[in-house]
PDB file of C-alpha atoms in Angstrom:
ATOM      1  CA  MET E   1      19.755  26.392   2.978  1.00 84.00           C
ATOM      2  CA  ILE E   2      19.458  22.917   1.414  1.00 90.00           C
ATOM      3  CA  GLN E   3      19.893  23.316  -2.341  1.00 89.00           C
ATOM      4  CA  GLU E   4      17.634  20.424  -3.417  1.00 91.00           C
ATOM      5  CA  ILE E   5      14.785  21.556  -1.173  1.00 92.00           C
ATOM      6  CA  ASN E   6      15.213  25.202  -2.094  1.00 90.00           C
ATOM      7  CA  GLU E   7      14.990  24.417  -5.821  1.00 91.00           C
ATOM      8  CA  TYR E   8      11.919  22.265  -5.216  1.00 92.00           C
ATOM      9  CA  LEU E   9      10.142  24.993  -3.256  1.00 92.00           C
ATOM     10  CA  GLN E  10      10.772  27.516  -6.027  1.00 91.00           C
ATOM     11  CA  GLN E  11       8.693  25.476  -8.489  1.00 91.00           C
ATOM     12  CA  ALA E  12       5.240  26.780  -9.410  1.00 86.00           C
ATOM     13  CA  ASN E  13       3.571  23.346  -9.255  1.00 87.00           C
ATOM     14  CA  PRO E  14       5.910  20.980  -7.446  1.00 89.00           C
ATOM     15  CA  ASP E  15       5.263  17.233  -7.596  1.00 89.00           C
ATOM     16  CA  PHE E  16       4.175  15.687  -4.288  1.00 90.00           C
ATOM     17  CA  ASN E  17       6.187  12.472  -4.619  1.00 90.00           C
ATOM     18  CA  THR E  18       9.411  14.357  -5.398  1.00 92.00           C
ATOM     19  CA  GLY E  19       8.927  16.592  -2.369  1.00 92.00           C
ATOM     20  CA  PHE E  20       8.045  13.666  -0.152  1.00 92.00           C
ATOM     21  CA  GLY E  21      11.255  11.923  -1.225  1.00 91.00           C
ATOM     22  CA  LEU E  22      13.226  15.011  -0.202  1.00 93.00           C
ATOM     23  CA  PHE E  23      11.458  15.143   3.158  1.00 92.00           C
ATOM     24  CA  CYS E  24      12.289  11.475   3.825  1.00 91.00           C
ATOM     25  CA  LYS E  25      15.910  12.155   2.814  1.00 91.00           C
ATOM     26  CA  TYR E  26      16.509  15.138   5.085  1.00 92.00           C
ATOM     27  CA  SER E  27      14.102  14.645   8.004  1.00 91.00           C
ATOM     28  CA  PRO E  28      14.496  12.288  10.980  1.00 86.00           C
ATOM     29  CA  ASN E  29      10.803  12.645  11.900  1.00 85.00           C
ATOM     30  CA  GLN E  30       9.077   9.364  11.009  1.00 80.00           C
ATOM     31  CA  SER E  31       5.767  10.395  12.543  1.00 74.00           C
ATOM     32  CA  LEU E  32       5.513  13.348  10.171  1.00 81.00           C
ATOM     33  CA  MET E  33       6.542  11.144   7.241  1.00 85.00           C
ATOM     34  CA  SER E  34       3.707   8.775   8.039  1.00 79.00           C
ATOM     35  CA  TRP E  35       1.162  11.588   8.402  1.00 78.00           C
ATOM     36  CA  ILE E  36       2.178  13.488   5.263  1.00 86.00           C
ATOM     37  CA  GLY E  37       2.513  10.354   3.134  1.00 83.00           C
ATOM     38  CA  ARG E  38      -0.776   8.845   4.298  1.00 78.00           C
ATOM     39  CA  LYS E  39      -2.773  12.069   3.980  1.00 77.00           C
ATOM     40  CA  LYS E  40      -0.908  13.317   0.890  1.00 82.00           C
ATOM     41  CA  ASP E  41      -0.851  16.659   2.697  1.00 79.00           C
ATOM     42  CA  MET E  42       0.890  19.011   0.264  1.00 85.00           C
ATOM     43  CA  GLU E  43       0.491  22.072   2.483  1.00 81.00           C
ATOM     44  CA  MET E  44       2.108  20.326   5.436  1.00 82.00           C
ATOM     45  CA  LEU E  45       4.833  18.939   3.184  1.00 89.00           C
ATOM     46  CA  ARG E  46       5.764  22.405   1.887  1.00 87.00           C
ATOM     47  CA  TYR E  47       5.700  23.817   5.430  1.00 84.00           C
ATOM     48  CA  GLU E  48       8.008  21.123   6.796  1.00 87.00           C
ATOM     49  CA  LEU E  49      10.349  21.348   3.809  1.00 92.00           C
ATOM     50  CA  ASP E  50      10.571  25.105   4.279  1.00 88.00           C
ATOM     51  CA  LYS E  51      11.513  24.544   7.933  1.00 88.00           C
ATOM     52  CA  LEU E  52      14.225  22.089   6.909  1.00 90.00           C
ATOM     53  CA  ASN E  53      15.481  24.457   4.230  1.00 88.00           C
ATOM     54  CA  ARG E  54      15.756  27.372   6.659  1.00 86.00           C
ATOM     55  CA  SER E  55      17.455  25.193   9.280  1.00 85.00           C
ATOM     56  CA  GLY E  56      20.332  24.371   6.943  1.00 76.00           C
ATOM     57  CA  SER E  57      20.621  20.925   8.540  1.00 80.00           C
ATOM     58  CA  THR E  58      23.272  18.554   7.171  1.00 81.00           C
ATOM     59  CA  PHE E  59      21.416  15.434   8.368  1.00 86.00           C
ATOM     60  CA  ILE E  60      20.777  12.781   5.695  1.00 89.00           C
ATOM     61  CA  ASN E  61      18.538   9.873   6.656  1.00 85.00           C
ATOM     62  CA  PRO E  62      20.236   6.545   5.779  1.00 81.00           C
ATOM     63  CA  ASN E  63      16.838   4.830   5.642  1.00 77.00           C
ATOM     64  CA  ALA E  64      15.207   7.427   3.378  1.00 78.00           C
ATOM     65  CA  PRO E  65      14.361   5.009   0.519  1.00 78.00           C
ATOM     66  CA  ILE E  66      12.645   2.652   2.936  1.00 73.00           C
ATOM     67  CA  HIS E  67      10.733   5.467   4.620  1.00 73.00           C
ATOM     68  CA  GLU E  68       9.618   6.779   1.255  1.00 77.00           C
ATOM     69  CA  THR E  69       8.262   3.377   0.219  1.00 75.00           C
ATOM     70  CA  LEU E  70       6.673   2.538   3.552  1.00 73.00           C
ATOM     71  CA  PHE E  71       4.971   5.859   4.173  1.00 76.00           C
ATOM     72  CA  ASN E  72       4.020   7.195   0.740  1.00 74.00           C
ATOM     73  CA  LYS E  73       0.373   6.224   0.182  1.00 62.00           C
ATOM     74  CA  SER E  74      -0.156   8.750  -2.588  1.00 54.00           C
ATOM     75  CA  ILE E  75       0.160   6.593  -5.684  1.00 44.00           C
ATOM     76  CA  PRO E  76      -3.317   6.460  -7.260  1.00 43.00           C
ATOM     77  CA  ALA E  77      -4.913   3.274  -8.509  1.00 36.00           C
ATOM     78  CA  LYS E  78      -4.655   2.745 -12.241  1.00 36.00           C
ATOM     79  CA  ALA E  79      -7.742   3.861 -14.080  1.00 37.00           C
ATOM     80  CA  LEU E  80      -9.678   1.277 -16.059  1.00 36.00           C
ATOM     81  CA  PRO E  81      -9.476   1.835 -19.811  1.00 40.00           C
ATOM     82  CA  ASP E  82     -12.594   2.871 -21.718  1.00 42.00           C
ATOM     83  CA  ALA E  83     -12.314  -0.006 -24.168  1.00 38.00           C
ATOM     84  CA  PRO E  84     -15.290  -1.193 -26.246  1.00 42.00           C
ATOM     85  CA  ALA E  85     -17.410  -3.557 -24.158  1.00 42.00           C
ATOM     86  CA  GLU E  86     -17.205  -6.471 -26.548  1.00 41.00           C
ATOM     87  CA  SER E  87     -13.387  -6.377 -26.610  1.00 41.00           C
ATOM     88  CA  VAL E  88     -12.917  -6.363 -22.825  1.00 46.00           C
ATOM     89  CA  LYS E  89     -11.578  -9.553 -21.294  1.00 55.00           C
ATOM     90  CA  ILE E  90     -12.289  -9.490 -17.572  1.00 56.00           C
ATOM     91  CA  ILE E  91      -9.919 -11.450 -15.359  1.00 56.00           C
ATOM     92  CA  PHE E  92     -11.052 -12.006 -11.805  1.00 56.00           C
ATOM     93  CA  LYS E  93      -8.553 -11.867  -8.996  1.00 55.00           C
ATOM     94  CA  THR E  94      -8.573 -14.160  -5.999  1.00 55.00           C
ATOM     95  CA  TYR E  95      -8.230 -11.658  -3.185  1.00 57.00           C
ATOM     96  CA  ASP E  96      -8.137 -13.843  -0.103  1.00 56.00           C
ATOM     97  CA  GLU E  97      -4.683 -15.350  -0.423  1.00 52.00           C
ATOM     98  CA  ARG E  98      -4.413 -15.124   3.356  1.00 56.00           C
ATOM     99  CA  ARG E  99      -7.153 -17.761   3.729  1.00 68.00           C
ATOM    100  CA  THR E 100      -8.888 -15.543   6.248  1.00 78.00           C
ATOM    101  CA  LYS E 101     -11.024 -17.262   8.860  1.00 82.00           C
ATOM    102  CA  ARG E 102     -14.287 -15.503   9.553  1.00 86.00           C
ATOM    103  CA  SER E 103     -14.060 -16.512  13.199  1.00 85.00           C
ATOM    104  CA  ASP E 104     -10.747 -14.643  13.571  1.00 85.00           C
ATOM    105  CA  LEU E 105     -12.405 -11.323  12.745  1.00 90.00           C
ATOM    106  CA  PRO E 106     -14.289  -8.948  15.065  1.00 91.00           C
ATOM    107  CA  GLU E 107     -18.061  -8.843  14.660  1.00 91.00           C
ATOM    108  CA  ALA E 108     -18.100  -5.740  12.454  1.00 92.00           C
ATOM    109  CA  LEU E 109     -15.642  -7.304  10.019  1.00 92.00           C
ATOM    110  CA  GLN E 110     -17.484 -10.611  10.026  1.00 91.00           C
ATOM    111  CA  LYS E 111     -20.363  -8.662   8.461  1.00 92.00           C
ATOM    112  CA  VAL E 112     -17.933  -7.228   5.885  1.00 92.00           C
ATOM    113  CA  TYR E 113     -16.677 -10.773   5.220  1.00 90.00           C
ATOM    114  CA  ASP E 114     -20.248 -12.014   4.669  1.00 90.00           C
ATOM    115  CA  ASP E 115     -20.942  -9.121   2.292  1.00 91.00           C
ATOM    116  CA  ILE E 116     -17.842  -9.986   0.264  1.00 89.00           C
ATOM    117  CA  ILE E 117     -18.835 -13.634  -0.047  1.00 87.00           C
ATOM    118  CA  SER E 118     -22.302 -12.623  -1.222  1.00 88.00           C
ATOM    119  CA  GLU E 119     -20.777 -10.449  -3.974  1.00 88.00           C
ATOM    120  CA  TYR E 120     -18.925 -13.305  -5.685  1.00 87.00           C
ATOM    121  CA  PRO E 121     -22.051 -14.985  -7.133  1.00 87.00           C
ATOM    122  CA  VAL E 122     -23.377 -11.544  -8.127  1.00 89.00           C
ATOM    123  CA  ARG E 123     -20.199 -10.845 -10.071  1.00 88.00           C
ATOM    124  CA  ARG E 124     -20.237 -14.313 -11.629  1.00 87.00           C
ATOM    125  CA  GLY E 125     -23.880 -13.940 -12.642  1.00 89.00           C
ATOM    126  CA  TYR E 126     -23.295 -10.650 -14.437  1.00 89.00           C
ATOM    127  CA  HIS E 127     -20.252 -12.162 -16.137  1.00 88.00           C
ATOM    128  CA  GLU E 128     -22.371 -14.962 -17.564  1.00 88.00           C
ATOM    129  CA  LYS E 129     -24.985 -12.451 -18.707  1.00 89.00           C
ATOM    130  CA  MET E 130     -22.305 -10.362 -20.414  1.00 89.00           C
ATOM    131  CA  LYS E 131     -21.060 -13.389 -22.346  1.00 86.00           C
ATOM    132  CA  MET E 132     -24.613 -14.158 -23.493  1.00 89.00           C
ATOM    133  CA  ALA E 133     -25.545 -10.552 -24.354  1.00 87.00           C
ATOM    134  CA  LYS E 134     -26.492  -9.924 -27.987  1.00 88.00           C
ATOM    135  CA  THR E 135     -25.853  -6.175 -28.185  1.00 88.00           C
ATOM    136  CA  ASP E 136     -22.972  -3.843 -27.314  1.00 86.00           C
ATOM    137  CA  ALA E 137     -25.297  -1.829 -25.097  1.00 87.00           C
ATOM    138  CA  ASP E 138     -26.200  -4.898 -23.023  1.00 87.00           C
ATOM    139  CA  ARG E 139     -22.560  -5.997 -22.810  1.00 86.00           C
ATOM    140  CA  ALA E 140     -21.576  -2.516 -21.648  1.00 88.00           C
ATOM    141  CA  LEU E 141     -24.296  -2.565 -18.985  1.00 89.00           C
ATOM    142  CA  PHE E 142     -23.262  -5.961 -17.618  1.00 89.00           C
ATOM    143  CA  ARG E 143     -19.594  -4.984 -17.712  1.00 89.00           C
ATOM    144  CA  THR E 144     -20.411  -1.966 -15.554  1.00 89.00           C
ATOM    145  CA  LYS E 145     -22.275  -4.202 -13.097  1.00 90.00           C
ATOM    146  CA  ILE E 146     -19.315  -6.606 -12.965  1.00 89.00           C
ATOM    147  CA  LEU E 147     -16.857  -3.821 -12.214  1.00 88.00           C
ATOM    148  CA  GLU E 148     -19.154  -2.362  -9.544  1.00 90.00           C
ATOM    149  CA  ALA E 149     -19.274  -5.762  -7.813  1.00 89.00           C
ATOM    150  CA  GLU E 150     -15.496  -6.042  -8.210  1.00 87.00           C
ATOM    151  CA  GLU E 151     -14.986  -2.685  -6.502  1.00 88.00           C
ATOM    152  CA  ARG E 152     -17.225  -3.721  -3.587  1.00 90.00           C
ATOM    153  CA  ILE E 153     -15.206  -6.921  -3.205  1.00 88.00           C
ATOM    154  CA  LYS E 154     -11.903  -5.029  -3.286  1.00 87.00           C
ATOM    155  CA  ALA E 155     -13.135  -2.435  -0.781  1.00 90.00           C
ATOM    156  CA  GLY E 156     -14.258  -5.161   1.608  1.00 90.00           C
ATOM    157  CA  TRP E 157     -10.964  -7.042   1.473  1.00 88.00           C
ATOM    158  CA  LEU E 158      -9.095  -3.768   1.959  1.00 87.00           C
ATOM    159  CA  LYS E 159     -10.918  -3.243   5.277  1.00 90.00           C
ATOM    160  CA  ILE E 160     -10.126  -6.775   6.406  1.00 89.00           C
ATOM    161  CA  ASP E 161      -6.502  -6.679   5.226  1.00 86.00           C
ATOM    162  CA  THR E 162      -5.960  -3.348   6.981  1.00 87.00           C
ATOM    163  CA  TYR E 163      -7.230  -4.875  10.217  1.00 90.00           C
ATOM    164  CA  LEU E 164      -5.028  -7.973   9.811  1.00 87.00           C
ATOM    165  CA  GLU E 165      -1.989  -5.846   8.976  1.00 86.00           C
ATOM    166  CA  ASN E 166      -2.492  -3.602  12.012  1.00 89.00           C
ATOM    167  CA  ALA E 167      -2.938  -6.671  14.218  1.00 90.00           C
ATOM    168  CA  GLU E 168       0.363  -8.078  12.933  1.00 89.00           C
ATOM    169  CA  LYS E 169       2.094  -4.731  13.498  1.00 90.00           C
ATOM    170  CA  GLU E 170       0.927  -4.698  17.108  1.00 91.00           C
ATOM    171  CA  LYS E 171       2.100  -8.275  17.641  1.00 91.00           C
ATOM    172  CA  VAL E 172       5.522  -7.699  16.059  1.00 93.00           C
ATOM    173  CA  ASN E 173       6.083  -4.557  18.138  1.00 90.00           C
ATOM    174  CA  ALA E 174       4.801  -6.115  21.347  1.00 91.00           C
ATOM    175  CA  GLU E 175       7.084  -9.128  20.915  1.00 91.00           C
ATOM    176  CA  PHE E 176       9.898  -7.294  19.109  1.00 93.00           C
ATOM    177  CA  ASN E 177      12.967  -9.403  18.427  1.00 93.00           C
ATOM    178  CA  GLU E 178      15.680  -8.132  16.112  1.00 93.00           C
ATOM    179  CA  LYS E 179      16.880 -11.583  15.060  1.00 93.00           C
ATOM    180  CA  SER E 180      13.352 -12.751  14.325  1.00 94.00           C
ATOM    181  CA  CYS E 181      12.629  -9.689  12.179  1.00 94.00           C
ATOM    182  CA  ARG E 182      15.860 -10.013  10.237  1.00 93.00           C
ATOM    183  CA  ALA E 183      15.303 -13.759   9.749  1.00 94.00           C
ATOM    184  CA  TYR E 184      11.840 -13.087   8.304  1.00 94.00           C
ATOM    185  CA  ILE E 185      13.288 -10.527   5.892  1.00 93.00           C
ATOM    186  CA  SER E 186      16.160 -12.836   4.889  1.00 93.00           C
ATOM    187  CA  LYS E 187      13.748 -15.669   4.168  1.00 92.00           C
ATOM    188  CA  ALA E 188      11.692 -13.393   1.924  1.00 92.00           C
ATOM    189  CA  LEU E 189      14.836 -12.291   0.078  1.00 91.00           C
ATOM    190  CA  LYS E 190      15.796 -15.904  -0.593  1.00 90.00           C
ATOM    191  CA  ALA E 191      12.328 -16.945  -1.759  1.00 89.00           C
ATOM    192  CA  GLU E 192      11.737 -17.213  -5.490  1.00 87.00           C
ATOM    193  CA  LYS E 193       8.340 -15.552  -5.132  1.00 86.00           C
ATOM    194  CA  ASN E 194       6.563 -13.856  -2.219  1.00 85.00           C
ATOM    195  CA  SER E 195       2.857 -13.397  -1.585  1.00 82.00           C
ATOM    196  CA  ASP E 196       1.317 -10.012  -0.796  1.00 80.00           C
ATOM    197  CA  LYS E 197       1.020 -11.169   2.815  1.00 82.00           C
ATOM    198  CA  VAL E 198       4.762 -11.806   3.039  1.00 88.00           C
ATOM    199  CA  LYS E 199       5.535  -8.476   1.357  1.00 88.00           C
ATOM    200  CA  SER E 200       3.361  -6.766   3.950  1.00 87.00           C
ATOM    201  CA  GLY E 201       5.135  -8.716   6.700  1.00 91.00           C
ATOM    202  CA  VAL E 202       8.517  -7.557   5.406  1.00 92.00           C
ATOM    203  CA  LYS E 203       7.445  -3.909   5.528  1.00 91.00           C
ATOM    204  CA  ILE E 204       6.078  -4.339   9.048  1.00 92.00           C
ATOM    205  CA  ARG E 205       9.336  -5.844  10.280  1.00 93.00           C
ATOM    206  CA  LEU E 206      11.461  -3.258   8.484  1.00 91.00           C
ATOM    207  CA  GLN E 207       9.510  -0.525  10.216  1.00 90.00           C
ATOM    208  CA  ALA E 208       9.834  -2.306  13.569  1.00 92.00           C
ATOM    209  CA  LEU E 209      13.621  -2.509  13.144  1.00 93.00           C
ATOM    210  CA  ILE E 210      13.796   1.186  12.232  1.00 90.00           C
ATOM    211  CA  ASP E 211      11.514   2.185  15.119  1.00 90.00           C
ATOM    212  CA  HIS E 212      13.795   0.312  17.525  1.00 90.00           C
ATOM    213  CA  GLY E 213      16.877   2.146  16.282  1.00 89.00           C
ATOM    214  CA  PHE E 214      18.347  -0.433  13.907  1.00 90.00           C
ATOM    215  CA  ASN E 215      19.709   0.702  10.532  1.00 86.00           C
ATOM    216  CA  ILE E 216      19.098  -1.206   7.321  1.00 87.00           C
ATOM    217  CA  SER E 217      22.242  -1.556   5.224  1.00 87.00           C
ATOM    218  CA  GLU E 218      22.371  -0.150   1.697  1.00 87.00           C
ATOM    219  CA  GLU E 219      23.038  -3.678   0.440  1.00 88.00           C
ATOM    220  CA  THR E 220      19.854  -4.968   2.071  1.00 89.00           C
ATOM    221  CA  GLN E 221      17.860  -1.999   0.795  1.00 86.00           C
ATOM    222  CA  ALA E 222      19.067  -2.717  -2.751  1.00 89.00           C
ATOM    223  CA  ALA E 223      18.179  -6.397  -2.419  1.00 90.00           C
ATOM    224  CA  LEU E 224      14.713  -5.574  -1.124  1.00 89.00           C
ATOM    225  CA  LYS E 225      14.109  -3.212  -4.045  1.00 87.00           C
ATOM    226  CA  ALA E 226      15.354  -5.806  -6.526  1.00 86.00           C
ATOM    227  CA  LYS E 227      12.857  -8.331  -5.126  1.00 85.00           C
ATOM    228  CA  GLU E 228      10.134  -5.652  -5.099  1.00 84.00           C
ATOM    229  CA  LEU E 229       9.688  -6.092  -1.356  1.00 86.00           C
ATOM    230  CA  ILE E 230       9.783  -2.335  -0.820  1.00 78.00           C
TER     231      ILE E 230
END
């Protein structure tokens, strides 16, 4: 029996993230970590934790904190506050920091790219209308339209970024080089500020190192956390 897991399983409504952290700590199975974390599969998590608990294994995964950060996709997006329409200050985000080239994308994603570009003037137009609106009801309506356009933009970039991230993963694994991966991570640690693209690249290379049997020192893990790279 593993005391931490046993106590967790005895809870009436156990927290997913706590259980997932325990699974990453005591399991060597990265494939299951990825599946459970990505799907937020509570039933599978409890089943696998119960197996570990009954096994009485003494294994502790040295890369557990990294696994937990890389694989746990369960953290929900922050909800938008229901503030009065006239008091809401909307700040637009520039999503395409990667300077994506349309020509680098497959045909299906080129259509997504075109749809995103067409949403920017829609969002801007509703923003201007909201600023000119004379009533709270009109401002609320235009705010809703702005946020709907914003969500379509975010969803489109998510599809493209997922494709670009998977393409980079495939390239890093196909051309795996330990020194190159560690150099990339070291450069990110030394940088004063890192873009989302670099943060994604760090996670990809960390996972590649782990997949190829290389451990990440506790000192490096702490440094990565301090820089919010994992």
